[in-house]
Amino acid sequence: MSKELTIEQAVLSENARNAESNRGRFRRAGVHVVNLMSGAGAGKTTLLERTIDKLKDRLRIAVIAGDLETRRDADRIERHGVPVTQINTKGACHIEAHQIADAASEFDLERLELLLIENVGNLVCPAEFDLGEADKIMILSTTEGHDKPGKYPLMFKECRALILNKIDLLPYTNFDTNAAVADAKLLNAKLEFFPLSARTGEGFEVFTDWLEKRAREARRA
Ligand SMILES: Nc1nc2c(ncn2[C@@H]2O[C@H](COP(=O)(O)OP(=O)(O)O)[C@@H](O)[C@H]2O)c(=O)[nH]1
Ligand SMILES: [Mg+2]
């Protein structure tokens, strides 16, 4: 047990060092980096596709897509006309900072304004691994149940923004938006909240306006 703990602490502290080094590199380059997290199928790739379509004429964007296997998400994103690189974690349930350092080297960071990372679909492990991002954003979808903030508190504590996706499906679920938001705000009072549908586009501009504003603020800083 104590050996297990020591190894876990060593892994996390090495990751923290790599994340700090990424953060410095991203700051110097003036690129706003966002780590997008959710359970599998909540809509990360769909949200990225629509975000790119909305913002690509206003900001220079690139994407790092993380997944256990395959290039499927990278292929979907590439069709929207921005540079993308895929990380395959080969079974690991999260991305680590050193993988972001390698993947980011494929871009000309100085030229970028917004770098979006799609993490592996999982509500637990990704929250434990700092990647050196400026903002963590999580997506919860209306088909996953409103009890998730209480069950996966770390993810909600760590995030700057919570997106509630698939609001087009609200009439067909028993999802209680007020209960989910109240529980999430108990964990994180400053959490920004964006209810939207990545499929129909409802509510989407409020989110992309906020994201664009954050990216511009980060560059000025
Ligand atoms: N009805 C509905 N379906 C959505 C929405 N966003 C994503 N989906 C669907 O949910 C499934 C998973 O989406 P995907 O973007 O691949 O999720 P990811 O695994 O988190 O990247 C796909 O079938 C999407 O078309 C939404 O806002 N409404
Ligand atoms: Mg995906």
CSV table of C-alpha atoms and ligand atoms in Angstrom, one decimal:
chain,number,residue,atom,x,y,z
A,1,MET,CA,0.0,0.0,0.0
A,2,SER,CA,2.7,2.5,1.0
A,3,LYS,CA,4.8,1.5,-2.1
A,4,GLU,CA,1.7,2.1,-4.3
A,5,LEU,CA,1.2,5.6,-2.8
A,6,THR,CA,4.9,6.5,-3.3
A,7,ILE,CA,4.7,5.6,-7.0
A,8,GLU,CA,1.5,7.5,-7.5
A,9,GLN,CA,3.0,10.6,-5.8
A,10,ALA,CA,6.1,10.3,-8.0
A,11,VAL,CA,4.0,10.1,-11.2
A,12,LEU,CA,1.9,13.1,-10.2
A,13,SER,CA,4.9,15.2,-9.2
A,14,GLU,CA,6.8,14.5,-12.4
A,15,ASN,CA,3.6,15.4,-14.3
A,16,ALA,CA,3.3,18.6,-12.3
A,17,ARG,CA,6.9,19.6,-13.3
A,18,ASN,CA,6.1,18.9,-17.0
A,19,ALA,CA,2.9,20.8,-16.7
A,20,GLU,CA,4.6,23.9,-15.3
A,21,SER,CA,7.1,23.8,-18.1
A,22,ASN,CA,4.3,23.6,-20.7
A,23,ARG,CA,2.5,26.5,-19.0
A,24,GLY,CA,5.6,28.7,-19.3
A,25,ARG,CA,6.0,27.7,-23.0
A,26,PHE,CA,2.4,28.5,-23.8
A,27,ARG,CA,2.5,31.8,-21.9
A,28,ARG,CA,5.7,32.9,-23.8
A,29,ALA,CA,4.1,32.0,-27.1
A,30,GLY,CA,0.9,33.8,-26.1
A,31,VAL,CA,-1.4,30.9,-26.9
A,32,HIS,CA,-4.5,30.2,-24.8
A,33,VAL,CA,-4.7,26.5,-24.0
A,34,VAL,CA,-7.9,24.7,-23.0
A,35,ASN,CA,-8.3,21.2,-21.7
A,36,LEU,CA,-11.7,19.8,-22.6
A,37,MET,CA,-12.9,16.9,-20.4
A,38,SER,CA,-16.0,14.7,-20.1
A,39,GLY,CA,-17.2,11.2,-19.9
A,40,ALA,CA,-17.2,9.2,-23.1
A,41,GLY,CA,-19.8,10.4,-25.6
A,42,ALA,CA,-20.8,13.6,-23.9
A,43,GLY,CA,-20.0,15.5,-27.1
A,44,LYS,CA,-16.3,16.8,-26.9
A,45,THR,CA,-15.6,16.2,-30.6
A,46,THR,CA,-18.9,17.6,-31.8
A,47,LEU,CA,-18.4,20.7,-29.6
A,48,LEU,CA,-14.9,21.2,-31.0
A,49,GLU,CA,-16.2,20.9,-34.6
A,50,ARG,CA,-18.8,23.6,-34.0
A,51,THR,CA,-16.4,25.8,-32.0
A,52,ILE,CA,-13.8,25.7,-34.8
A,53,ASP,CA,-16.5,26.6,-37.4
A,54,LYS,CA,-17.5,29.6,-35.3
A,55,LEU,CA,-14.1,30.9,-34.4
A,56,LYS,CA,-11.6,29.9,-37.0
A,57,ASP,CA,-11.9,33.1,-39.0
A,58,ARG,CA,-11.4,35.1,-35.8
A,59,LEU,CA,-8.6,33.2,-34.0
A,60,ARG,CA,-5.7,30.9,-35.2
A,61,ILE,CA,-6.7,27.5,-33.7
A,62,ALA,CA,-5.1,24.1,-33.4
A,63,VAL,CA,-6.3,20.9,-31.7
A,64,ILE,CA,-4.7,18.0,-29.9
A,65,ALA,CA,-7.1,15.1,-29.8
A,66,GLY,CA,-6.5,12.4,-27.1
A,67,ASP,CA,-8.0,8.9,-27.3
A,68,LEU,CA,-7.1,5.4,-26.3
A,69,GLU,CA,-6.9,4.2,-29.9
A,70,THR,CA,-7.6,5.4,-33.5
A,71,ARG,CA,-7.4,8.7,-35.3
A,72,ARG,CA,-11.2,9.0,-35.7
A,73,ASP,CA,-11.6,12.3,-33.7
A,74,ALA,CA,-8.5,13.9,-35.4
A,75,ASP,CA,-10.0,13.0,-38.8
A,76,ARG,CA,-13.4,14.6,-37.9
A,77,ILE,CA,-11.6,17.7,-36.7
A,78,GLU,CA,-9.2,18.0,-39.6
A,79,ARG,CA,-12.2,18.4,-42.0
A,80,HIS,CA,-12.9,21.7,-40.3
A,81,GLY,CA,-9.6,23.1,-41.6
A,82,VAL,CA,-7.4,23.5,-38.6
A,83,PRO,CA,-4.1,21.7,-37.7
A,84,VAL,CA,-4.7,18.7,-35.5
A,85,THR,CA,-2.5,16.1,-33.9
A,86,GLN,CA,-3.7,12.9,-32.3
A,87,ILE,CA,-2.3,11.3,-29.1
A,88,ASN,CA,-3.1,7.6,-28.6
A,89,THR,CA,-2.8,6.7,-24.9
A,90,LYS,CA,-2.8,2.9,-25.6
A,91,GLY,CA,-5.2,2.1,-22.8
A,92,ALA,CA,-4.4,4.9,-20.3
A,93,CYS,CA,-7.5,6.8,-19.2
A,94,HIS,CA,-6.0,10.3,-19.4
A,95,ILE,CA,-3.4,12.5,-21.2
A,96,GLU,CA,-0.2,13.4,-19.3
A,97,ALA,CA,1.8,16.7,-19.6
A,98,HIS,CA,4.8,15.2,-21.4
A,99,GLN,CA,2.5,13.9,-24.2
A,100,ILE,CA,1.2,17.5,-24.6
A,101,ALA,CA,4.8,18.8,-24.7
A,102,ASP,CA,5.6,16.4,-27.6
A,103,ALA,CA,2.3,17.0,-29.5
A,104,ALA,CA,2.6,20.8,-29.1
A,105,SER,CA,6.0,20.7,-30.9
A,106,GLU,CA,4.2,19.8,-34.1
A,107,PHE,CA,2.7,23.3,-34.2
A,108,ASP,CA,4.2,26.7,-34.6
A,109,LEU,CA,3.0,27.9,-31.2
A,110,GLU,CA,4.0,31.5,-31.7
A,111,ARG,CA,1.5,31.7,-34.5
A,112,LEU,CA,-1.4,30.1,-32.6
A,113,GLU,CA,-4.0,32.0,-30.4
A,114,LEU,CA,-6.1,29.1,-29.2
A,115,LEU,CA,-5.0,25.4,-28.6
A,116,LEU,CA,-7.8,23.1,-27.7
A,117,ILE,CA,-7.1,19.7,-26.1
A,118,GLU,CA,-9.7,16.9,-26.3
A,119,ASN,CA,-8.9,14.7,-23.3
A,120,VAL,CA,-9.7,11.0,-23.0
A,121,GLY,CA,-13.4,10.3,-22.2
A,122,ASN,CA,-13.4,9.7,-18.5
A,123,LEU,CA,-14.8,11.7,-15.5
A,124,VAL,CA,-12.0,10.6,-13.0
A,125,CYS,CA,-8.4,10.4,-14.1
A,126,PRO,CA,-8.1,13.5,-16.5
A,127,ALA,CA,-8.9,15.8,-13.6
A,128,GLU,CA,-5.8,14.6,-11.7
A,129,PHE,CA,-3.4,15.4,-14.4
A,130,ASP,CA,-2.5,19.1,-15.0
A,131,LEU,CA,-1.4,19.6,-18.6
A,132,GLY,CA,-0.2,23.1,-18.3
A,133,GLU,CA,-3.5,24.5,-19.7
A,134,ALA,CA,-4.9,27.9,-18.8
A,135,ASP,CA,-8.4,26.6,-18.4
A,136,LYS,CA,-10.1,23.3,-17.8
A,137,ILE,CA,-13.6,23.0,-19.2
A,138,MET,CA,-15.9,20.1,-18.6
A,139,ILE,CA,-18.9,18.9,-20.5
A,140,LEU,CA,-21.7,17.1,-18.9
A,141,SER,CA,-24.6,16.0,-21.1
A,142,THR,CA,-28.3,15.7,-20.3
A,143,THR,CA,-28.3,11.9,-20.9
A,144,GLU,CA,-25.7,11.2,-18.1
A,145,GLY,CA,-27.9,12.2,-15.1
A,146,HIS,CA,-27.8,15.3,-12.9
A,147,ASP,CA,-26.2,13.4,-10.0
A,148,LYS,CA,-22.7,13.6,-11.5
A,149,PRO,CA,-21.3,16.6,-9.7
A,150,GLY,CA,-21.6,14.9,-6.3
A,151,LYS,CA,-20.2,11.6,-7.7
A,152,TYR,CA,-17.2,13.0,-9.5
A,153,PRO,CA,-16.4,16.1,-7.4
A,154,LEU,CA,-12.7,16.7,-8.4
A,155,MET,CA,-13.6,17.2,-12.1
A,156,PHE,CA,-16.1,19.9,-11.1
A,157,LYS,CA,-13.8,21.6,-8.6
A,158,GLU,CA,-11.0,21.9,-11.1
A,159,CYS,CA,-12.9,23.5,-13.9
A,160,ARG,CA,-13.4,27.1,-14.9
A,161,ALA,CA,-16.5,26.3,-16.9
A,162,LEU,CA,-19.2,23.7,-17.1
A,163,ILE,CA,-20.9,23.0,-20.4
A,164,LEU,CA,-24.3,21.2,-20.2
A,165,ASN,CA,-24.5,19.7,-23.7
A,166,LYS,CA,-27.4,18.0,-25.5
A,167,ILE,CA,-30.1,20.4,-24.2
A,168,ASP,CA,-32.0,19.4,-27.3
A,169,LEU,CA,-32.7,16.1,-25.5
A,170,LEU,CA,-33.9,17.6,-22.3
A,171,PRO,CA,-37.6,16.9,-23.0
A,172,TYR,CA,-36.8,13.2,-23.3
A,173,THR,CA,-34.8,12.8,-20.1
A,174,ASN,CA,-35.4,13.4,-16.4
A,175,PHE,CA,-32.3,15.6,-16.2
A,176,ASP,CA,-32.8,18.3,-13.5
A,177,THR,CA,-30.6,21.3,-14.6
A,178,ASN,CA,-31.1,23.3,-11.4
A,179,ALA,CA,-30.1,20.4,-9.2
A,180,ALA,CA,-26.9,19.7,-11.3
A,181,VAL,CA,-25.9,23.4,-11.3
A,182,ALA,CA,-26.6,23.8,-7.6
A,183,ASP,CA,-24.4,20.8,-6.7
A,184,ALA,CA,-21.7,21.9,-9.1
A,185,LYS,CA,-21.7,25.4,-7.6
A,186,LEU,CA,-21.4,24.0,-4.1
A,187,LEU,CA,-18.1,22.4,-5.2
A,188,ASN,CA,-16.9,25.4,-7.2
A,189,ALA,CA,-18.7,28.8,-6.6
A,190,LYS,CA,-16.9,30.5,-9.5
A,191,LEU,CA,-17.8,27.9,-12.1
A,192,GLU,CA,-19.2,29.5,-15.4
A,193,PHE,CA,-22.2,27.6,-16.8
A,194,PHE,CA,-23.1,27.2,-20.5
A,195,PRO,CA,-26.2,25.2,-21.4
A,196,LEU,CA,-26.1,24.4,-25.1
A,197,SER,CA,-26.5,21.9,-27.9
A,198,ALA,CA,-23.5,21.1,-30.0
A,199,ARG,CA,-25.8,19.4,-32.5
A,200,THR,CA,-28.4,22.2,-33.1
A,201,GLY,CA,-26.2,25.1,-32.1
A,202,GLU,CA,-28.7,26.4,-29.5
A,203,GLY,CA,-26.9,28.4,-26.8
A,204,PHE,CA,-23.6,28.0,-28.6
A,205,GLU,CA,-22.6,31.6,-29.2
A,206,VAL,CA,-22.7,32.6,-25.5
A,207,PHE,CA,-20.0,29.9,-25.1
A,208,THR,CA,-17.8,30.8,-28.1
A,209,ASP,CA,-18.0,34.6,-27.2
A,210,TRP,CA,-16.7,33.7,-23.7
A,211,LEU,CA,-14.0,31.5,-25.1
A,212,GLU,CA,-12.9,34.1,-27.6
A,213,LYS,CA,-12.8,36.7,-24.8
A,214,ARG,CA,-10.7,34.4,-22.6
A,215,ALA,CA,-8.2,33.8,-25.5
A,216,ARG,CA,-7.8,37.5,-26.1
A,217,GLU,CA,-7.3,38.3,-22.4
A,218,ALA,CA,-4.7,35.5,-22.2
A,219,ARG,CA,-2.8,37.0,-25.1
A,220,ARG,CA,-2.9,40.5,-23.6
A,221,ALA,CA,-1.5,39.1,-20.3
B,1,LIG,N1,-28.7,15.1,-29.5
B,1,LIG,C1,-27.5,15.5,-29.4
B,1,LIG,N2,-26.5,14.6,-29.7
B,1,LIG,C2,-25.2,15.1,-29.6
B,1,LIG,C3,-24.9,16.4,-29.2
B,1,LIG,N3,-23.6,16.5,-29.1
B,1,LIG,C4,-23.1,15.3,-29.5
B,1,LIG,N4,-24.0,14.5,-29.8
B,1,LIG,C5,-23.9,13.1,-30.2
B,1,LIG,O1,-23.3,12.3,-29.1
B,1,LIG,C6,-22.5,11.3,-29.7
B,1,LIG,C7,-21.1,11.4,-29.1
B,1,LIG,O2,-20.5,12.7,-29.5
B,1,LIG,P1,-19.0,12.9,-29.6
B,1,LIG,O3,-18.8,14.3,-30.0
B,1,LIG,O4,-18.3,11.9,-30.5
B,1,LIG,O5,-18.6,12.7,-28.1
B,1,LIG,P2,-17.1,12.6,-27.4
B,1,LIG,O6,-16.9,11.1,-27.2
B,1,LIG,O7,-17.2,13.2,-26.1
B,1,LIG,O8,-16.1,13.2,-28.3
B,1,LIG,C8,-22.5,11.5,-31.2
B,1,LIG,O9,-23.4,10.6,-31.7
B,1,LIG,C9,-23.0,12.9,-31.4
B,1,LIG,O10,-23.6,13.1,-32.6
B,1,LIG,C10,-26.0,17.3,-28.9
B,1,LIG,O11,-25.9,18.5,-28.5
B,1,LIG,N5,-27.3,16.8,-29.0
B,2,MG,MG,-14.3,12.5,-29.1
